[in-house]
Coordinates of C-alpha atoms in Angstrom, one line a residue:
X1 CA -1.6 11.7 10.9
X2 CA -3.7 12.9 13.6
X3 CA -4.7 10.1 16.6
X4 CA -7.9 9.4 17.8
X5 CA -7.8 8.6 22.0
X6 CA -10.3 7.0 24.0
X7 CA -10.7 5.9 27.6
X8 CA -13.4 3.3 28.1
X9 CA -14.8 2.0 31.8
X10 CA -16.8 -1.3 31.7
X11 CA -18.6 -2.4 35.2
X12 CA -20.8 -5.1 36.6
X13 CA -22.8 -4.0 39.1
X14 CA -23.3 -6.3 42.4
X15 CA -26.3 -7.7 41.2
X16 CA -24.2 -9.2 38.1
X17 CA -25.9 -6.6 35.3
X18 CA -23.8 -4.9 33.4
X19 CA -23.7 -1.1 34.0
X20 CA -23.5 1.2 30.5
X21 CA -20.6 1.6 29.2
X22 CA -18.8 4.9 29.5
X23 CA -16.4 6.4 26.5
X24 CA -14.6 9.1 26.2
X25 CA -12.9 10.7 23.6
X26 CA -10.3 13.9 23.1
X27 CA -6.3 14.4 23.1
X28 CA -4.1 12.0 24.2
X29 CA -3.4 13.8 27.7
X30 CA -6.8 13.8 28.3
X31 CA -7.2 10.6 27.7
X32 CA -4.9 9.1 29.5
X33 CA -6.2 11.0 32.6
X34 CA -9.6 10.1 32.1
X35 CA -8.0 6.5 32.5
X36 CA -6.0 7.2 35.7
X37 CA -9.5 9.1 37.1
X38 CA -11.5 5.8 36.2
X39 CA -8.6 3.9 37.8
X40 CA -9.1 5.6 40.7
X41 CA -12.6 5.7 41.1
X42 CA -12.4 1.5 40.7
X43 CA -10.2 1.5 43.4
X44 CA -12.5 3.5 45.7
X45 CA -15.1 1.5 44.3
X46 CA -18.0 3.6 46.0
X47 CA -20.6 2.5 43.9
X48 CA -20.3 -1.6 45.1
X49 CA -19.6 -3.3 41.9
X50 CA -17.9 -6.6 41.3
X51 CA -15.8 -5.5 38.6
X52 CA -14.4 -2.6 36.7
X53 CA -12.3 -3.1 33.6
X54 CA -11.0 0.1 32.2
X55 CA -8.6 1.3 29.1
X56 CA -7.5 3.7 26.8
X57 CA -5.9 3.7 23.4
X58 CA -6.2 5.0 20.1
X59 CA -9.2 4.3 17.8
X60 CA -6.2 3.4 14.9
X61 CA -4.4 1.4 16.8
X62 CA -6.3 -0.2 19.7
X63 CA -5.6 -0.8 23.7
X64 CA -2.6 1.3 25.6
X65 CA -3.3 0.3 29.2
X66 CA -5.7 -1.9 30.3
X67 CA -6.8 -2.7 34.1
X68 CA -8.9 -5.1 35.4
X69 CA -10.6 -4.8 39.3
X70 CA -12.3 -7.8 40.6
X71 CA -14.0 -6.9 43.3
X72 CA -14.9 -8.7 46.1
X73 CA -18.6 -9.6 46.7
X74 CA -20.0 -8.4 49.5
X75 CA -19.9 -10.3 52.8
X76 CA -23.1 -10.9 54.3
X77 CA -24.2 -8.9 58.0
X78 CA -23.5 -11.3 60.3
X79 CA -27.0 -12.3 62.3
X80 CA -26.7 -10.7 66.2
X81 CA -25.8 -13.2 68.8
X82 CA -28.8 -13.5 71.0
X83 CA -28.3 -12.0 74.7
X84 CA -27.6 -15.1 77.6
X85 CA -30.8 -15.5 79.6
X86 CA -30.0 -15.0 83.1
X87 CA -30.3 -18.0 85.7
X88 CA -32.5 -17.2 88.4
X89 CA -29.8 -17.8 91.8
X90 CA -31.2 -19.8 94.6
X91 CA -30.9 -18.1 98.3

């Protein structure tokens, strides 16, 4: 019986929608490093999101590996300190 592989990524975007989600299918080598590529692209995380879940398996037989990244939001600029006014010095 021939297997069918997948690797799936799942991400929410920092403004909390959902981004599409992206399959692949082929061998089970493939597969499996599609998931370690996905796995590493969460990790980089260079397109801001808040999460990435990501897995492959087998379309028979479900879920292999499965990670979750929960990214953190994120923080805010902080405003610029405002420059001291100088005191004018008596003679």
């Amino acid at each position: 019986m021939t297997m069918n592989y997948y690797a799936q990524r799942k991400s929410i975007k920092s403004d909390g929608t959902m981004d599409a989600i992206n399959n692949r299918y082929g061998e089970r080598n493939a597969m499996e490093r599609q998931y370690h590529l996905y796995c590493a692209s969460a990790c980089e995380n260079a397109a801001g999101n808040l999460l990435d879940e990501i897995e492959w398996g087998t379309l028979e037989s479900g879920i292999l590996e499965r990670k979750v990244y929960v990214h953190p939001a994120p923080a805010p600029e902080p405003e610029p300190e405002p420059e001291p006014e100088e005191e004018e010095q008596e003679p």
